[in-house]
Short mmCIF file of C-alpha atoms and ligand atoms in Angstrom, two decimals:
data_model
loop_
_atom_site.label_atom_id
_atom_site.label_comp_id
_atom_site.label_asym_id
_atom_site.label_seq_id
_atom_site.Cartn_x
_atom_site.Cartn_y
_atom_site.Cartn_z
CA UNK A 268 -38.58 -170.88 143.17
CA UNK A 269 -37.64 -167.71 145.30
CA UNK A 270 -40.41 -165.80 147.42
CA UNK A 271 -40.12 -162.42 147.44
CA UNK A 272 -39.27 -161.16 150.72
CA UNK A 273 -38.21 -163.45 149.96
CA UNK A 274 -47.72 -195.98 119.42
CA UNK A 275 -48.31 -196.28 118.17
CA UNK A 276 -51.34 -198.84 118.90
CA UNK A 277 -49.70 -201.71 119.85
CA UNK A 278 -51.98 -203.96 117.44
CA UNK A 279 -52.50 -207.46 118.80
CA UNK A 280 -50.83 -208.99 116.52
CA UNK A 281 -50.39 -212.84 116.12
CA UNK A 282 -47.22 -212.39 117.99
CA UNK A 283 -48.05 -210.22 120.91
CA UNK A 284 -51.38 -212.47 121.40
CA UNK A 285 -49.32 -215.25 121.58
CA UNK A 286 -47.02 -213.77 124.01
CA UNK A 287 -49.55 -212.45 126.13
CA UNK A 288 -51.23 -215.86 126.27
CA UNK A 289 -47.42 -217.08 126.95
CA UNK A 290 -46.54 -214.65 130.03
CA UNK A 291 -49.93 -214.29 131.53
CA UNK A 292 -47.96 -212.35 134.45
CA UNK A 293 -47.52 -209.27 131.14
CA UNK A 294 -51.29 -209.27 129.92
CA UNK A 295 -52.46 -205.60 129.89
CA UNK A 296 -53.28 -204.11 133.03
CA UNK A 297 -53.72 -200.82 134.03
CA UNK A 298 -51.21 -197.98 134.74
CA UNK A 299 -50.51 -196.91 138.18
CA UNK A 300 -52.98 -193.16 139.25
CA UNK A 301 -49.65 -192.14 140.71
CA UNK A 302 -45.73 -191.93 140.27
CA UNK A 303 -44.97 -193.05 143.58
CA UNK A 304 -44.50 -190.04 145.61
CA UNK A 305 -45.37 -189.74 148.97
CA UNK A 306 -45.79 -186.05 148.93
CA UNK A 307 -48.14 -186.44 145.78
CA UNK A 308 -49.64 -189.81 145.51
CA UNK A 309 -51.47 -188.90 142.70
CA UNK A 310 -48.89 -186.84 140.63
CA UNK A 311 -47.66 -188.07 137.72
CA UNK A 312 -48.59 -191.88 136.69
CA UNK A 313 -47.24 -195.17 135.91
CA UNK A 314 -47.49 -197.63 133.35
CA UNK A 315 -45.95 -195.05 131.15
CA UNK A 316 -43.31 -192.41 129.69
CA UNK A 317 -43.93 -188.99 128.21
CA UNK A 318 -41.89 -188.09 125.64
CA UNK A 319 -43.36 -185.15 124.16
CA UNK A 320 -45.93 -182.67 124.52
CA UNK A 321 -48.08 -180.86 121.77
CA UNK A 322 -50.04 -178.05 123.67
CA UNK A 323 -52.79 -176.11 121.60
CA UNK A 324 -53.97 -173.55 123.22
CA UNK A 325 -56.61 -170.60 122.66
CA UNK A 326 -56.66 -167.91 126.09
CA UNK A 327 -59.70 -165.43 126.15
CA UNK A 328 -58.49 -162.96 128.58
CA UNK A 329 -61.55 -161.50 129.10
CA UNK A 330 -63.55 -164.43 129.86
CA UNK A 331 -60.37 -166.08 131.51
CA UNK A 332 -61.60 -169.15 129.21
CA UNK A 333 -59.00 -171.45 127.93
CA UNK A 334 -59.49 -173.97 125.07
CA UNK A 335 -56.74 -176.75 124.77
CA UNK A 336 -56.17 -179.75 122.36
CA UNK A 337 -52.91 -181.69 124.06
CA UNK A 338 -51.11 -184.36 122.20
CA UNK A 339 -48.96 -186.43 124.53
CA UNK A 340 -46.63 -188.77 122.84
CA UNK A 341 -45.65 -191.73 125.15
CA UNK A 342 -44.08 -195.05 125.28
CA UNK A 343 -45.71 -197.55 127.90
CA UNK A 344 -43.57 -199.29 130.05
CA UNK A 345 -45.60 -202.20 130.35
CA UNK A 346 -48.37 -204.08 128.77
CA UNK A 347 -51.52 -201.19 129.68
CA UNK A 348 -54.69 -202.14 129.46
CA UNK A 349 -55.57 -198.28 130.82
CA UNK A 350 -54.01 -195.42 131.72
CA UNK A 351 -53.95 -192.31 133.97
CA UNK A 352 -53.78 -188.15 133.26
CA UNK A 353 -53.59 -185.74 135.49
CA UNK A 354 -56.46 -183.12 134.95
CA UNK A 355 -57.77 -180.83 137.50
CA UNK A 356 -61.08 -179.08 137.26
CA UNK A 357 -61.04 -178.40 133.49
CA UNK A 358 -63.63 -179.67 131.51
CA UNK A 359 -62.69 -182.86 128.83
CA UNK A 360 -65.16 -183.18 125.55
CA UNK A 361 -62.81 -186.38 123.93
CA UNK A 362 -60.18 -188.47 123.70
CA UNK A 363 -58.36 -190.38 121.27
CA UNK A 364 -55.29 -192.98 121.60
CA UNK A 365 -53.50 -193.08 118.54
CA UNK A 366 -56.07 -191.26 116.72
CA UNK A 367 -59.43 -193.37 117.72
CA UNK A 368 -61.67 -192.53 119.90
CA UNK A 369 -60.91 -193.69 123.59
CA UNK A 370 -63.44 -194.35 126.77
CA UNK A 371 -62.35 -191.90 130.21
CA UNK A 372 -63.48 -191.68 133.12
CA UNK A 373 -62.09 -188.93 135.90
CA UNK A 374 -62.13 -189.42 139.79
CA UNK A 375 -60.51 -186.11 141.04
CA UNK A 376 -57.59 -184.98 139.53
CA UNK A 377 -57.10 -188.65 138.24
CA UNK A 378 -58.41 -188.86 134.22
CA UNK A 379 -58.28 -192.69 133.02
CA UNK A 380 -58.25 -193.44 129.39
CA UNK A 381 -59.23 -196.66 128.15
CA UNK A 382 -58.12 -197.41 124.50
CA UNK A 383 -60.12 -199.61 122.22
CA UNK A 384 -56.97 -202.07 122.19
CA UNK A 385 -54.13 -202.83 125.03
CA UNK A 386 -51.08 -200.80 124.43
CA UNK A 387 -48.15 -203.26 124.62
CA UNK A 388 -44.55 -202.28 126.29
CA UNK A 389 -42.03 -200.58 124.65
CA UNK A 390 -44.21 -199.26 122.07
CA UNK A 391 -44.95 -195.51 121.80
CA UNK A 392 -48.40 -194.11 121.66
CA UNK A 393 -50.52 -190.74 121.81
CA UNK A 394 -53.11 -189.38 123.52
CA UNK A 395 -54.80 -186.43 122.22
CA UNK A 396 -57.47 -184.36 125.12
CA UNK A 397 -59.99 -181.92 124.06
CA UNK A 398 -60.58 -180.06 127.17
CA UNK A 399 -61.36 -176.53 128.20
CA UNK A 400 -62.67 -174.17 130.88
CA UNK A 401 -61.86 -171.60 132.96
CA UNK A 402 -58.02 -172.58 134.68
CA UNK A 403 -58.20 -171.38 138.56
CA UNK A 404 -54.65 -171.11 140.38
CA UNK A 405 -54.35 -173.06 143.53
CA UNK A 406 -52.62 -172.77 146.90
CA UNK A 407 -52.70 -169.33 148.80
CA UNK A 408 -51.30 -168.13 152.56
CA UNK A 409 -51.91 -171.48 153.92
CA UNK A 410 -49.94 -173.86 151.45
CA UNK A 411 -47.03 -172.70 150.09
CA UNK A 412 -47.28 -169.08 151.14
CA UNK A 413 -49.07 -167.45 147.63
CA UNK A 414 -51.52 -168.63 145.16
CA UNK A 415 -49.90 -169.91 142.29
CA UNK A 416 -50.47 -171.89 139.16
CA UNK A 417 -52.72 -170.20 135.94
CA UNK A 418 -52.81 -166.52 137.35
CA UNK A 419 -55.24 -164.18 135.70
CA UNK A 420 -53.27 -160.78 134.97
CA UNK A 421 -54.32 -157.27 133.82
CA UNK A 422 -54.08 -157.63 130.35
CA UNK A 423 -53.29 -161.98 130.30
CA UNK A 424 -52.24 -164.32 132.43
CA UNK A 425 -49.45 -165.15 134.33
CA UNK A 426 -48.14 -168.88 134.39
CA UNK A 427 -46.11 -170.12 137.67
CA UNK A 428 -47.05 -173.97 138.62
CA UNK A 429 -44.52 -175.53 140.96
CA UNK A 430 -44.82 -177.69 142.17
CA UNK A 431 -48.59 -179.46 141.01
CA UNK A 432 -50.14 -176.95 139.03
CA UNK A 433 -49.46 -177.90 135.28
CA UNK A 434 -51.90 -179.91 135.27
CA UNK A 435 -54.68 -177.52 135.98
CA UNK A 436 -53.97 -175.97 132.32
CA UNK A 437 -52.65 -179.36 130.59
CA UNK A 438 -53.45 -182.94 131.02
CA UNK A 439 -50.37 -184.52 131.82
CA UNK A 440 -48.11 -186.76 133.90
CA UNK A 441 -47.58 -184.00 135.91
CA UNK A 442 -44.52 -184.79 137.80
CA UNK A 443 -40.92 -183.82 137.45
CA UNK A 444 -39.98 -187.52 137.33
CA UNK A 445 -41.65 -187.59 133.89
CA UNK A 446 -39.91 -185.02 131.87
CA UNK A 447 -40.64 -184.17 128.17
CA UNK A 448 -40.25 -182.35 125.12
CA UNK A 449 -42.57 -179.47 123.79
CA UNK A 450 -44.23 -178.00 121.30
CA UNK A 451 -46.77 -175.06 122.73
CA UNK A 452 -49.23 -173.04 120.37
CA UNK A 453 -50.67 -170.10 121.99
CA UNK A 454 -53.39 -168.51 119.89
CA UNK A 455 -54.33 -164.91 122.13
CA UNK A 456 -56.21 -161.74 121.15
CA UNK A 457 -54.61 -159.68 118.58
CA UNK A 458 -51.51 -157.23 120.28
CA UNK A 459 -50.74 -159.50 123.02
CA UNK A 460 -47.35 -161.30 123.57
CA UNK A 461 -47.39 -164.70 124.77
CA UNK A 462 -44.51 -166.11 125.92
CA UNK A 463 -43.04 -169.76 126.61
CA UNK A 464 -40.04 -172.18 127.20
CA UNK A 465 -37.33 -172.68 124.32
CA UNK A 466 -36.90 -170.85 121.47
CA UNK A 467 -39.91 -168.97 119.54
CA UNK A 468 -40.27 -170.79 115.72
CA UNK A 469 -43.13 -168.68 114.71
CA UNK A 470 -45.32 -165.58 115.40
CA UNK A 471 -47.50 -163.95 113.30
CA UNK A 472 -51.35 -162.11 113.41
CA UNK A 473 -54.52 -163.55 111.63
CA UNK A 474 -57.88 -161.94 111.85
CA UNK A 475 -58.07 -160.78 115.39
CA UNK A 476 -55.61 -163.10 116.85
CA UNK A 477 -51.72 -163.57 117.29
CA UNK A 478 -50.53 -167.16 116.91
CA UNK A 479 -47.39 -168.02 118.64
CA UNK A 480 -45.35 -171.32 118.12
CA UNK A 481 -42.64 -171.57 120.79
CA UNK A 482 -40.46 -175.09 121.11
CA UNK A 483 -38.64 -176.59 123.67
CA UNK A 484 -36.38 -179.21 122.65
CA UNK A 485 -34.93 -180.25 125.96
CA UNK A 486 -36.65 -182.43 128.53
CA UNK A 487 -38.67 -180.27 130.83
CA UNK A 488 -40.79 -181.09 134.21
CA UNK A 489 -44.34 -180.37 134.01
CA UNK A 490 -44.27 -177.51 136.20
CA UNK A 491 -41.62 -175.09 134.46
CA UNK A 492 -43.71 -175.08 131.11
CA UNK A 493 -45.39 -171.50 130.51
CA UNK A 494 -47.86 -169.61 128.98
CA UNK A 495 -47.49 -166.47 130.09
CA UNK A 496 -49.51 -163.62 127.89
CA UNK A 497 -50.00 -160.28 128.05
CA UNK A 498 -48.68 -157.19 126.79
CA UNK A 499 -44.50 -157.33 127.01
CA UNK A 500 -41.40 -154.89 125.11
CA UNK A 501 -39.33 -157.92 124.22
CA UNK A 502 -35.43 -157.19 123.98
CA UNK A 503 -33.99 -159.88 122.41
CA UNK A 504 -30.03 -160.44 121.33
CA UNK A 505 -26.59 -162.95 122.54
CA UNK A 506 -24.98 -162.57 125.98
CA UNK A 507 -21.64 -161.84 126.23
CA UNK A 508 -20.80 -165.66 125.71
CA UNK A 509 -22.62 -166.17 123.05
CA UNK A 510 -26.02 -167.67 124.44
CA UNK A 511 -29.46 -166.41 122.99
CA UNK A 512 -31.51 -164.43 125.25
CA UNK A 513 -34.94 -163.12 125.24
CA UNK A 514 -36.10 -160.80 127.79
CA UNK A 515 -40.01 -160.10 128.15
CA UNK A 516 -41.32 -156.76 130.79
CA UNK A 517 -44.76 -155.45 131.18
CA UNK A 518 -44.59 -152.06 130.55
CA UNK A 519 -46.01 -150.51 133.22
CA UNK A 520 -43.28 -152.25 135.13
CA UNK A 521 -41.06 -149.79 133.22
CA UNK A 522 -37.77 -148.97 135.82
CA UNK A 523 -39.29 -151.07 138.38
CA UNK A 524 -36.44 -151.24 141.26
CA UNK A 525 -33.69 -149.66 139.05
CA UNK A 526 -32.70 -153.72 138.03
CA UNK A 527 -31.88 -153.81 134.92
CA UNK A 528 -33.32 -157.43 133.92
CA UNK A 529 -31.64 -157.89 130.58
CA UNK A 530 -28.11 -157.29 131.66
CA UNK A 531 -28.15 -159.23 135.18
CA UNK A 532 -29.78 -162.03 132.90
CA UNK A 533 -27.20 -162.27 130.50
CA UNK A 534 -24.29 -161.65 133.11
CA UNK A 535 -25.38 -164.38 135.65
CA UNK A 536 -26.22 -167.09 132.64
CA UNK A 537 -22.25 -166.47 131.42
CA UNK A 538 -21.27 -166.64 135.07
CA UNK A 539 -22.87 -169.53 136.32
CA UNK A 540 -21.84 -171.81 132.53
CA UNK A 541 -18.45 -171.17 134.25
CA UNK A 542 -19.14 -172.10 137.70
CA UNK A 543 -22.13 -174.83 136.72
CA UNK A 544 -20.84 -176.43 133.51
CA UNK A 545 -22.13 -175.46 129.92
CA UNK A 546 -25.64 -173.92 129.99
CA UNK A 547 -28.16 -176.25 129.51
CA UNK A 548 -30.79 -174.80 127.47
CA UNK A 549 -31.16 -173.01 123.73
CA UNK A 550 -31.92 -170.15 125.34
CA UNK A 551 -32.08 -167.88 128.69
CA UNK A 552 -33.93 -165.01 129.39
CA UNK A 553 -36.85 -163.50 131.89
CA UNK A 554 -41.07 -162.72 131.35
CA UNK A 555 -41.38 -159.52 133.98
CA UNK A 556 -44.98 -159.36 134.54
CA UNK A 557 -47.18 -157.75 136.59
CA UNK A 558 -48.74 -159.99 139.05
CA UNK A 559 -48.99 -159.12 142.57
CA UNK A 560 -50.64 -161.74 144.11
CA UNK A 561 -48.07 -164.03 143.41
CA UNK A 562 -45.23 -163.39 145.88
CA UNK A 563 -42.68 -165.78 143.96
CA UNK A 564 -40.41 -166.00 141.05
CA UNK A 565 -40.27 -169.50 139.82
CA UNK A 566 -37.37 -170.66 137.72
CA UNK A 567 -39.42 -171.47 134.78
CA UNK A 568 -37.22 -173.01 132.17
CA UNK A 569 -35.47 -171.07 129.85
CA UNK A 570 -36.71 -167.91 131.08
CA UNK A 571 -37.86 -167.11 134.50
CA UNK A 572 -40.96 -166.14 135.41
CA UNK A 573 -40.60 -163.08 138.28
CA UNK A 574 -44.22 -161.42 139.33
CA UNK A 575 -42.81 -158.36 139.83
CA UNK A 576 -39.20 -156.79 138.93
CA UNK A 577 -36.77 -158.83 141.36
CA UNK A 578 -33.54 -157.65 142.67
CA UNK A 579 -30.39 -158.78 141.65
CA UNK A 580 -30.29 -162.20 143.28
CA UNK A 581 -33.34 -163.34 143.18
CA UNK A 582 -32.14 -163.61 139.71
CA UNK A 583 -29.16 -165.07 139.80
CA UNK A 584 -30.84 -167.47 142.04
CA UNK A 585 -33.57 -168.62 139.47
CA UNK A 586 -30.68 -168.37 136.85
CA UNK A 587 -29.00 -171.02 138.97
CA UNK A 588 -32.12 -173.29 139.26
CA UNK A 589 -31.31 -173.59 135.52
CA UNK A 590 -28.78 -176.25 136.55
CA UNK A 591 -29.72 -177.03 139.58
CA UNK A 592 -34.17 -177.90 139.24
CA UNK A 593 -34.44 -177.52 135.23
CA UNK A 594 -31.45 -179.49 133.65
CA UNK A 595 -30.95 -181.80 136.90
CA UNK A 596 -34.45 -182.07 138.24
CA UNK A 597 -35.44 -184.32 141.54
CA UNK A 598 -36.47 -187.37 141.69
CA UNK A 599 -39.32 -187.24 144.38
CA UNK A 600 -40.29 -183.65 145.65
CA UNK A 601 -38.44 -184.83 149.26
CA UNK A 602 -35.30 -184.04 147.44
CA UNK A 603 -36.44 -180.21 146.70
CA UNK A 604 -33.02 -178.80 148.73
CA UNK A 605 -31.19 -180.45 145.44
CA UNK A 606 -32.98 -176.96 143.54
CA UNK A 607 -33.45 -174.92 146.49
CA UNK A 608 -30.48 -175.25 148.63
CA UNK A 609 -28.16 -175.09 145.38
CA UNK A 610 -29.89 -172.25 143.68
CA UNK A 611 -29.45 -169.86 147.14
CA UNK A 612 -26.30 -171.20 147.97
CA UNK A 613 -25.60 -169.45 144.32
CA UNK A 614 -26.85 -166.18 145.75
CA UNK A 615 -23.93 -166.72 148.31
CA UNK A 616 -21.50 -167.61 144.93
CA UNK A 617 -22.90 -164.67 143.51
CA UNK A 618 -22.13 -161.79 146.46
CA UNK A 619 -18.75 -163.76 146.78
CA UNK A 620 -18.08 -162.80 142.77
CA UNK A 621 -18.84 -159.32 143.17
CA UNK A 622 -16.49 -158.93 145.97
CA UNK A 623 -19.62 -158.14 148.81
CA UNK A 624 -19.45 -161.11 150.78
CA UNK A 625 -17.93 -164.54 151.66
CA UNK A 626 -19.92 -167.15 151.11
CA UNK A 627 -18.45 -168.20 154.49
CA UNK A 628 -19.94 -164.87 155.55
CA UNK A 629 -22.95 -165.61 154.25
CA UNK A 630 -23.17 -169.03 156.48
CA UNK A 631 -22.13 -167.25 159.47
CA UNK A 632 -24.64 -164.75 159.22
CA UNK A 633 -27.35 -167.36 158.33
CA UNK A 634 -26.42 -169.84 161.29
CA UNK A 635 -25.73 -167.09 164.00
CA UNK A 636 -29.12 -165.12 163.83
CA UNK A 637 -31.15 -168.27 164.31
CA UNK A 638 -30.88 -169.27 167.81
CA UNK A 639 -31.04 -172.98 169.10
CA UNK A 640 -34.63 -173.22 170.09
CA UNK A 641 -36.02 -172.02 165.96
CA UNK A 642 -38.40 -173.82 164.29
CA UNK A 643 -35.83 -173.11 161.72
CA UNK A 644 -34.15 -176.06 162.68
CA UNK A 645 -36.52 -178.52 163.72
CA UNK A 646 -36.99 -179.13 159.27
CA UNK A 647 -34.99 -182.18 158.07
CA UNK A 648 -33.97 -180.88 155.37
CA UNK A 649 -33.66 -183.76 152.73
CA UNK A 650 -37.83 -184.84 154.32
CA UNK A 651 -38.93 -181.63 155.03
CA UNK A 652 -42.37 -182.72 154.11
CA UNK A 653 -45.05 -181.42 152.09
CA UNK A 654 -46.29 -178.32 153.45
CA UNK A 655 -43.07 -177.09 154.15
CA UNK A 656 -41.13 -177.99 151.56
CA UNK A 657 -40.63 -174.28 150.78
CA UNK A 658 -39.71 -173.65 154.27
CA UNK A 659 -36.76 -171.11 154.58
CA UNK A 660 -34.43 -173.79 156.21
CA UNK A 661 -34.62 -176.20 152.88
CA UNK A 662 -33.28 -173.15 151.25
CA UNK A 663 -31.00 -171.59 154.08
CA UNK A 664 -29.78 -174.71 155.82
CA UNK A 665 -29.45 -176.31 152.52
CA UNK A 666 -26.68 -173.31 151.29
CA UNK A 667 -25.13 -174.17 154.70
CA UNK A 668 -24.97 -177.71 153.83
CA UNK A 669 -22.88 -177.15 150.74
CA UNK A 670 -20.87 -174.65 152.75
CA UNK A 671 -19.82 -176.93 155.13
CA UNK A 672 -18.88 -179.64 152.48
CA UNK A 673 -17.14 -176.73 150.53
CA UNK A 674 -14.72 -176.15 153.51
CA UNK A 675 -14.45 -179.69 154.81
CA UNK A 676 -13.60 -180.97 150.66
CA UNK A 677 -12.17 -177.86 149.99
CA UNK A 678 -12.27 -175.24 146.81
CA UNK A 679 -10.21 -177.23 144.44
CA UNK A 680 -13.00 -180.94 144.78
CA UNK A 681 -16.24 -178.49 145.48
CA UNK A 682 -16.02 -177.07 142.40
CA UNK A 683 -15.24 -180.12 140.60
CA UNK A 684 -18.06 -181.73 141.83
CA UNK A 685 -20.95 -178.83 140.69
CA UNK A 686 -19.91 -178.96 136.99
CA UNK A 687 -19.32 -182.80 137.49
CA UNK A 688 -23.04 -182.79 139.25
CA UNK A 689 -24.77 -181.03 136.37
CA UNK A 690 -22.91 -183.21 133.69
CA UNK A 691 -23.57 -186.26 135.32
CA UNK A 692 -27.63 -186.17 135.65
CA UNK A 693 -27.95 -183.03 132.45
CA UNK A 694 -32.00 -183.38 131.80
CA UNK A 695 -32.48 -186.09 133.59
CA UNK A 696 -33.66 -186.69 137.40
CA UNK A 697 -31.39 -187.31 141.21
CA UNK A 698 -32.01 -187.81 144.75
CA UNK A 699 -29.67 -187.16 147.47
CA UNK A 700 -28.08 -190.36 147.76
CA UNK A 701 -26.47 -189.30 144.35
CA UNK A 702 -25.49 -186.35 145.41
CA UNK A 703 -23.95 -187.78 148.54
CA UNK A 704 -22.09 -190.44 146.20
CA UNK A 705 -20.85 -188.07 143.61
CA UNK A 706 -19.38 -185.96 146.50
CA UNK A 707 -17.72 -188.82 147.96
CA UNK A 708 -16.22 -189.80 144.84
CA UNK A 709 -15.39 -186.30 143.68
CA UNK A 710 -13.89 -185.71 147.13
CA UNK A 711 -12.47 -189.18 147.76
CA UNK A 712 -13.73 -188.70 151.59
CA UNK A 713 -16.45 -190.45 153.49
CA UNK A 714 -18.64 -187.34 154.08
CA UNK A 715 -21.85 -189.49 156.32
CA UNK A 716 -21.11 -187.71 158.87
CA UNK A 717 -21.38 -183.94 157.15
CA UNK A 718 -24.82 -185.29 155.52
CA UNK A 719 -26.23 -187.02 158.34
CA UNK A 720 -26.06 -184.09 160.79
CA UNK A 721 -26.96 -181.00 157.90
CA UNK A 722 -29.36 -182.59 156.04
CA UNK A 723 -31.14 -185.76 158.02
CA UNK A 724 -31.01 -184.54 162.19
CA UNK A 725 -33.39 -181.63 162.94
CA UNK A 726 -31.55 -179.30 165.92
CA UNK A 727 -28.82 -177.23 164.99
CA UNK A 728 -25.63 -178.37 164.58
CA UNK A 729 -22.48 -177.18 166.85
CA UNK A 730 -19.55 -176.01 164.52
ZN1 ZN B 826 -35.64 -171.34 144.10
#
């Protein structure tokens, strides 16, 4: 994210009955209302994996209504006797587990489904929801500096939800611990455009409506799936190395800043598969839209979302969260420097590529205008804690952090260890301890020292 201005049903067979009776400690009980983060007890849920996500989904822009049908393919992890969703506000009218009807009950944003028959570990199962309503966008100037989330649009809607918002347009386990595959079906008023993550397997019109099929076949967090619609001139073709790329603009955004989105796209995605390691996804691109009250991009995957037409690197810097968020995604939101710090300690890559600056520059200038005594430095920056976990020092003092391990490793290990980084953990999930680890390893240095002082002391740190 960049601110502007910044089973199957597990049957009960004769065998599992007689295990269960066996290991009483495995009879079914019921999954965990939370994935065990401190900064979101209740995001995501236990008991269970997603695997894959079918989203079907009919927007009325006028009415703002959304209907959805979501089929959520998961294996349980242990013997379930229930299980949680994450659903806020929308309305639910059923649910099935493996195609029968299933008993839920919601508390919150907690929805708990109780299937006619235990679902027994290891096996995979669905979950289909019939839900709908109108989707409302959450946060604002308080938390997290914008609203953000399912954001109503001139002629659509715009779709940003880091870091707990998926789940106010899809039931889910709606944390990036739990990543997934996806299928998303958009059906939207005749003329409009609505675009999503992966590659696009079908469009076409019927009656007064345009049907869209889009498919992402890499694991994905919760929170970078889209459903962005409106009107949008789509350029689509290769980048210069070969990668597909589809660009999406509101036209009234026509020559918006002078950027030319297409080109810095496809420029930056070949750049960083040099720097980074291959590029991750079946596709890269942007959806441009017009959405002032969110004062964010957000590094949506395969394309990201910017409100408004960004400069240059704020989109090299979503580009970068490709890598570093997407394909690598954290493991608890305490680790959010592993996206943030990375993807603006690209920006400093980036100026240091087109000959501008040094990204030791770039630190100097950073660390120099922020005297002693700023609340810039009183953030830990691997705990910065919920409410500022976008704070401008996980991002800022996170860039310096890789600095300083840049020069103290030097060139020839630092940019080893990126492509080694992204390879190591590609669509899966790492903390900072792994980072730490890989960089010691890469480096073949004990770096404590470096970490503990950058990235676990508050103050600022003498050179
Ligand atoms: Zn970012």
């Amino acid at each position: 994210m960049a601110f502007s201005r910044s089973a199957r049903l597990a049957a009960l067979t004769t065998a599992a009955a007689s295990f269960l009776t066996i290991a009483a400690s495995s009879a079914p009980t019921p999954g965990a209302p939370g994935i065990g983060d401190p900064y979101f007890p209740g995001l995501g849920n236990g008991g269970y994996d997603a695997r894959h996500y079918d989203l079907d989904l009919a927007y009325s822009p006028d009415t703002g209504r959304l209907d959805g049908r979501t089929t959520l393919t998961a294996r349980a992890t242990r013997n379930l006797s229930s299980f949680d969703l994450d659903l806020q506000r929308l309305e639910i009218t059923r649910v099935e587990v493996n195609g029968r009807r299933a008993v839920f009950t919601r508390d919150g944003d907690e929805v708990t489904v109780t299937p006619r028959d235990g679902l027994r570990k290891g096996r995979h199962f669905t979950v289909t929801v019939t839900y709908g309503g109108v989707p409302e966008p959450l946060g604002g100037p308080i938390i997290f500096g914008s609203k953000y989330g399912w954001m109503k649009t001139g002629d659509g809607v715009f779709v940003a939800c880091e870091p707990n918002a998926a789940s106010t347009w899809f039931p889910s386990s709606d944390h990036p611990a739990d990543k997934a595959t996806y299928d998303i079906r958009v059906k939207a008023p005749r003329g409009l455009t609505a675009v999503s993550n992966g590659r696009l397997v079908s469009t076409y019109d019927k009656g007064g409506s345009t049907y869209t099929h889009w498919r992402e076949s890499r694991p994905m967090a919760t929170y970078l799936a889209t459903a962005t619609i409106g009107k949008f001139d789509v350029r689509t073709g290769r980048t210069p190395g070969g990668i597909p790329i589809y660009v999406a603009v509101d036209p009234v955004l026509k020559n918006g800043n002078g950027v030319d989105v297409y080109a810095v796209t496809a420029a930056a995605t070949d750049y960083w598969s040099q720097v980074f390691g291959p590029y991750p996804f079946e596709e890269t691109g942007a959806i441009v839209d017009d959405m002032p009250e969110a004062g964010f991009s957000l590094e949506v995957q395969s394309k990201p979302a910017y409100s408004a037409v960004r400069n240059e690197t704020t989109i090299v810097h979503e580009l970068a969260h490709q890598w570093f968020g997407d394909s690598v995604s954290v493991a608890r939101w305490k680790d959010i420097w592993l996206n943030e710090g990375f993807a603006t300690y690209a920006q400093w890559l980036w100026a240091e590529h087109q000959g501008t600056r040094s990204a030791h520059d770039s630190f100097l200038a950073g660390y120099d205008a922020r005297p002693a005594d700023s609340a810039f430095w009183q953030i830990k920056v691997a705990d910065p804690q919920r409410d500022t976990m976008f704070a401008s020092a996980v991002y800022q003092r996170g860039a310096m952090t890789l600095q300083m391990l840049r020069e103290r490793i030097g060139d020839a290990a630092f940019f080893k260890l990126l492509p080694a980084w992204t390879r190591l953990h590609r669509y899966g999930n790492a903390d900072t301890a792994d980072f730490i680890r890989l960089a010691e390893r890469v480096s073949g240095r004990q770096l404590d020292d470096l970490f503990d002082t950058w990235l676990f002391t508050t103050g600022k740190p003498t050179l």
